[in-house]
PDB file of C-alpha atoms in Angstrom:
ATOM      1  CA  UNK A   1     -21.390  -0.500 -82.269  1.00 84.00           C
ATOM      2  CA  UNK A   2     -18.037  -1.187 -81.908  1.00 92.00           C
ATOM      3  CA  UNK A   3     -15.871  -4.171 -84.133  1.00 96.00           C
ATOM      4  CA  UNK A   4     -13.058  -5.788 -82.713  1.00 97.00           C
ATOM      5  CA  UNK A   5     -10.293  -7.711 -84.568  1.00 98.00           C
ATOM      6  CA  UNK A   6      -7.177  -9.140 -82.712  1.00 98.00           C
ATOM      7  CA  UNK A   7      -4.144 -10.684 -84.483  1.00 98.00           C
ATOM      8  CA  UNK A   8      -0.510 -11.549 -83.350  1.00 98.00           C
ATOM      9  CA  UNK A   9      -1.584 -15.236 -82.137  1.00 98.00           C
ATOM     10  CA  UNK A  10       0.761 -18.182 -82.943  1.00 98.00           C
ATOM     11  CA  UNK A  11       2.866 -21.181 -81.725  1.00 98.00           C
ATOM     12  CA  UNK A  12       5.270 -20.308 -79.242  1.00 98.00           C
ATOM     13  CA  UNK A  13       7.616 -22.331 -77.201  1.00 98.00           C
ATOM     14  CA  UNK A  14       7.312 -22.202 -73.435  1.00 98.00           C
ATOM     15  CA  UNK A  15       9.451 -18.860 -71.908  1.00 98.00           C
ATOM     16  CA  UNK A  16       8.858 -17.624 -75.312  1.00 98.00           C
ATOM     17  CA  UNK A  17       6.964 -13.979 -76.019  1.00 98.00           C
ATOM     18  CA  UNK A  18       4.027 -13.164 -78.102  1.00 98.00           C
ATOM     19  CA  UNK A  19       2.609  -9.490 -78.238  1.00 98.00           C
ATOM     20  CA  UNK A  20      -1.034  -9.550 -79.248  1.00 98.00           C
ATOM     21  CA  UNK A  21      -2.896  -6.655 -80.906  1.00 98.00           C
ATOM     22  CA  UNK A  22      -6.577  -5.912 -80.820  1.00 98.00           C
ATOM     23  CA  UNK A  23      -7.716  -2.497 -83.561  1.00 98.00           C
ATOM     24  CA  UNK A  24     -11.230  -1.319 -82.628  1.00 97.00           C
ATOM     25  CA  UNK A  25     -13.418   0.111 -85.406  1.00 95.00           C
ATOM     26  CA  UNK A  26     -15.105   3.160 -84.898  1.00 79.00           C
ATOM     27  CA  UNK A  27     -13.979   7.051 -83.641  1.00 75.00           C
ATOM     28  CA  UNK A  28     -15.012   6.371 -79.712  1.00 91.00           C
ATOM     29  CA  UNK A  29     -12.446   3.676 -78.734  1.00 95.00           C
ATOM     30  CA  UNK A  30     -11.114   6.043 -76.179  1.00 95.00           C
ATOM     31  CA  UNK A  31     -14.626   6.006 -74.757  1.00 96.00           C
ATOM     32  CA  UNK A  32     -14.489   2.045 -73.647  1.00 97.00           C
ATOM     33  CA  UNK A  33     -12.256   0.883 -71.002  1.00 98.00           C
ATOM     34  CA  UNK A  34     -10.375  -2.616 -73.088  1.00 98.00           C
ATOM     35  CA  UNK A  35      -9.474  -5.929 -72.068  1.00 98.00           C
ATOM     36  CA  UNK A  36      -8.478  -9.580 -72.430  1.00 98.00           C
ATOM     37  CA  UNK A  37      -9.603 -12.564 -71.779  1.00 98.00           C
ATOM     38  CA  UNK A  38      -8.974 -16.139 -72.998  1.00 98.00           C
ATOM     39  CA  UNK A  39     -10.626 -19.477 -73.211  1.00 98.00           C
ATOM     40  CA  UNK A  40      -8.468 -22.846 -72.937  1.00 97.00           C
ATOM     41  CA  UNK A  41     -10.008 -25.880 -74.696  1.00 93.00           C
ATOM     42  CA  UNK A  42     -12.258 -27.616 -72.293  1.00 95.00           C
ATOM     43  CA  UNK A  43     -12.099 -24.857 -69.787  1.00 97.00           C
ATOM     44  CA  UNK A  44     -14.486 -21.896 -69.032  1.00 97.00           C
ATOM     45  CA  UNK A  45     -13.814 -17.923 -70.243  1.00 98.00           C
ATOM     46  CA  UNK A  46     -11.531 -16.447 -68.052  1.00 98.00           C
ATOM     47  CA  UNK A  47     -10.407 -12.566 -66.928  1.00 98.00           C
ATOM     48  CA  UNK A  48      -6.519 -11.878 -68.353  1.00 98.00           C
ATOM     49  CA  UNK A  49      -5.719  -8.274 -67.782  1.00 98.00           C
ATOM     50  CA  UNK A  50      -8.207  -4.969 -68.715  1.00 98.00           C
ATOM     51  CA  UNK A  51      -7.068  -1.382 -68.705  1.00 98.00           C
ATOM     52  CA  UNK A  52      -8.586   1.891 -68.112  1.00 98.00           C
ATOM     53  CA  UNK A  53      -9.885   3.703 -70.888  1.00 97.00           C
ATOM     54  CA  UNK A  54      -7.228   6.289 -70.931  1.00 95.00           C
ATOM     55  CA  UNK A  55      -4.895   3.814 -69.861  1.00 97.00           C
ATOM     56  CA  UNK A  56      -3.440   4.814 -66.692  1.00 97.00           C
ATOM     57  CA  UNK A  57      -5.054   2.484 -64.689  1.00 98.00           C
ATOM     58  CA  UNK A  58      -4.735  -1.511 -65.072  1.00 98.00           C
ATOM     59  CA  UNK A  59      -6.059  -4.664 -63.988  1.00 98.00           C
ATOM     60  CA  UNK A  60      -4.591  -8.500 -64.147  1.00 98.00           C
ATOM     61  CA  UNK A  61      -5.184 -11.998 -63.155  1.00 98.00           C
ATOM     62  CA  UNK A  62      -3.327 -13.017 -60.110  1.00 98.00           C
ATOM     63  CA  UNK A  63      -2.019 -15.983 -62.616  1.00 97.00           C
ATOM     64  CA  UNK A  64      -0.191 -13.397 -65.367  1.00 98.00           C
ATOM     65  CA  UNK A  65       1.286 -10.840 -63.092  1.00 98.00           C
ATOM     66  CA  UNK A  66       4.485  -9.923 -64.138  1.00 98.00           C
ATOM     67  CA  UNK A  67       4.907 -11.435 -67.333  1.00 98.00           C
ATOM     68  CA  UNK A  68       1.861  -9.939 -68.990  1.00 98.00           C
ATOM     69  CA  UNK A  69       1.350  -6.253 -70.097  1.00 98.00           C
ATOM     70  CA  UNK A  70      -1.799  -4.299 -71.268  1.00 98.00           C
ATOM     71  CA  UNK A  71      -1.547  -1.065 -73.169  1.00 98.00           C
ATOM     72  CA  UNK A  72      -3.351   0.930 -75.524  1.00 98.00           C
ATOM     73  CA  UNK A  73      -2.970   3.496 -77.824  1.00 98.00           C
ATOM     74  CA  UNK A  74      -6.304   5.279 -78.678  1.00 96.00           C
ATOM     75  CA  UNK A  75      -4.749   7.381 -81.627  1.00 95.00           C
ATOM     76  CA  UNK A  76      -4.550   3.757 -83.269  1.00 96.00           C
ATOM     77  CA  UNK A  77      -7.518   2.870 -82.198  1.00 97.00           C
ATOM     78  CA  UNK A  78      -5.373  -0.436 -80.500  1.00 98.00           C
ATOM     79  CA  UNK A  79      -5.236  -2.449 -77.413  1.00 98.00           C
ATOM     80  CA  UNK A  80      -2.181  -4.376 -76.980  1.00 98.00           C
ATOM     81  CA  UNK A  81      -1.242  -7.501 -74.490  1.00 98.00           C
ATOM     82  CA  UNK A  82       2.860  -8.268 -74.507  1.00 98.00           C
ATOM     83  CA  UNK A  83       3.172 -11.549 -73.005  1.00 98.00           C
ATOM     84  CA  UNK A  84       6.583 -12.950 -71.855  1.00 98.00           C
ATOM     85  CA  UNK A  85       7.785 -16.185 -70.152  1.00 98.00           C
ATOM     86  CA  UNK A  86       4.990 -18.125 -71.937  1.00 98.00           C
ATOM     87  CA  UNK A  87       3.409 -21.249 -70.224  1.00 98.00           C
ATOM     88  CA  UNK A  88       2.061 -24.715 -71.626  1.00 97.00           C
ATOM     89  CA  UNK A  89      -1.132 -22.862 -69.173  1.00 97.00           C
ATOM     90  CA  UNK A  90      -1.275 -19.855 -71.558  1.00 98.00           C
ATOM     91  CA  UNK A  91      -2.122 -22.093 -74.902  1.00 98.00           C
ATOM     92  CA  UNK A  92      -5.886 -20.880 -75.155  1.00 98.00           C
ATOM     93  CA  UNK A  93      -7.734 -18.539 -77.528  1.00 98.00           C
ATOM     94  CA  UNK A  94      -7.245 -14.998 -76.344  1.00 98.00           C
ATOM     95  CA  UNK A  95     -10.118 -12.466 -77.125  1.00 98.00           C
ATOM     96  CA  UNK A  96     -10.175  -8.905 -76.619  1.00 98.00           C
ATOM     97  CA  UNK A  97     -13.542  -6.935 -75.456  1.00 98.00           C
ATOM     98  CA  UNK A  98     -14.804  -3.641 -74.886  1.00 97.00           C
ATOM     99  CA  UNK A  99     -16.685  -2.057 -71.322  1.00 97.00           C
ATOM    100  CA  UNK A 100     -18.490   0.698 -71.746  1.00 96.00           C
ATOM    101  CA  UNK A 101     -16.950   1.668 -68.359  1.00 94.00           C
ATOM    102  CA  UNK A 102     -14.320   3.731 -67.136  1.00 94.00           C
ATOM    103  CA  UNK A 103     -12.392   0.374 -66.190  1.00 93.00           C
ATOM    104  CA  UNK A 104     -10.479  -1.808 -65.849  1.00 98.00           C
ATOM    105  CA  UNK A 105     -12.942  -4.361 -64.756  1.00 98.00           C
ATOM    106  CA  UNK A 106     -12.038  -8.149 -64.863  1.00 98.00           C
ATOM    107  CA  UNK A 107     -15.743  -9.540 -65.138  1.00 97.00           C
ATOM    108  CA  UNK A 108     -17.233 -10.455 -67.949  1.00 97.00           C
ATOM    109  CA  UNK A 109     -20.352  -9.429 -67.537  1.00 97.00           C
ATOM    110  CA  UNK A 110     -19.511  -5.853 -67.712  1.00 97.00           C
ATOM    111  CA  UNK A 111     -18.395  -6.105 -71.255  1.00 97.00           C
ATOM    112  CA  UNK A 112     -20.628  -5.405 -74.385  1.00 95.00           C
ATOM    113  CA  UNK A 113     -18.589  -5.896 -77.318  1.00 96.00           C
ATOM    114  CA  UNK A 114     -16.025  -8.960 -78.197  1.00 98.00           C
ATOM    115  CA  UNK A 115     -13.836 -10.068 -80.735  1.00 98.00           C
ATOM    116  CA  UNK A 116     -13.838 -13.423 -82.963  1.00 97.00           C
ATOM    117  CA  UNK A 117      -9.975 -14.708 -81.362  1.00 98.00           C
ATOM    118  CA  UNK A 118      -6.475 -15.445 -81.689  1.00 98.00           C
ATOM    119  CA  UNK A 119      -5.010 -18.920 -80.480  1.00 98.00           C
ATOM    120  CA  UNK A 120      -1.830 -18.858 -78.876  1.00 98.00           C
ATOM    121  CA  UNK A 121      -0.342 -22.195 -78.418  1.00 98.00           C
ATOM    122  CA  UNK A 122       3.010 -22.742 -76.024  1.00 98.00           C
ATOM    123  CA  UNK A 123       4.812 -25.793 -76.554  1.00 97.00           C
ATOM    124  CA  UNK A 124       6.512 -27.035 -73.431  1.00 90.00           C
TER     125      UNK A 124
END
């Protein structure tokens, strides 16, 4: 069983940044490949960015390319996601999740643990 808890969330203006932190409970976080994914009001779950679980390998959504970063640091038990040049677009609830995996896989379905949220709202 593994417990997820994000923070970092907030109001933002558009071209802003916002670095988002997700701490896993547990001493196997290194043994789950991480990632984000977010949820827009009215709007299906969608894929943001996943990374391996010992990080060297990384995934993203065609849409946050170059302005979003994953990273992790298993000593911390922590997945991060630093997200610059914000969007009106990026205003959703952001969750992270854990694949049992080697990673970094973008579907949802391959993912067996999730957090509760963090909203991040950019103002345009």
């Amino acid at each position: 069983q593994v417990q997820l808890v994000e923070s970092g969330g907030g109001l933002v203006q558009a071209g802003g940044s916002l670095r988002l932190s997700c701490v896993a409970s547990g001493r196997t976080f290194s043994s789950y490949a991480m990632g984000w994914f977010r949820q827009a009001p009215g709007k299906e779950r969608e894929a943001v960015a996943a990374i391996s679980r010992g990080g060297s390998a990384t995934s993203y959504v065609d849409s946050v390319k170059g302005r979003f970063t994953i990273s992790r640091s298993n000593a911390k038990n922590t997945v991060y996601l630093q997200m610059n040049s914000l969007k009106a677009e990026d205003t959703a609830v952001y969750y992270c999740a854990a694949d049992r995996g080697y990673g970094p896989r973008l579907s949802q379905s391959d993912y067996d643990y999730w957090g509760q949220g963090t909203q991040v709202t950019v103002s345009s």
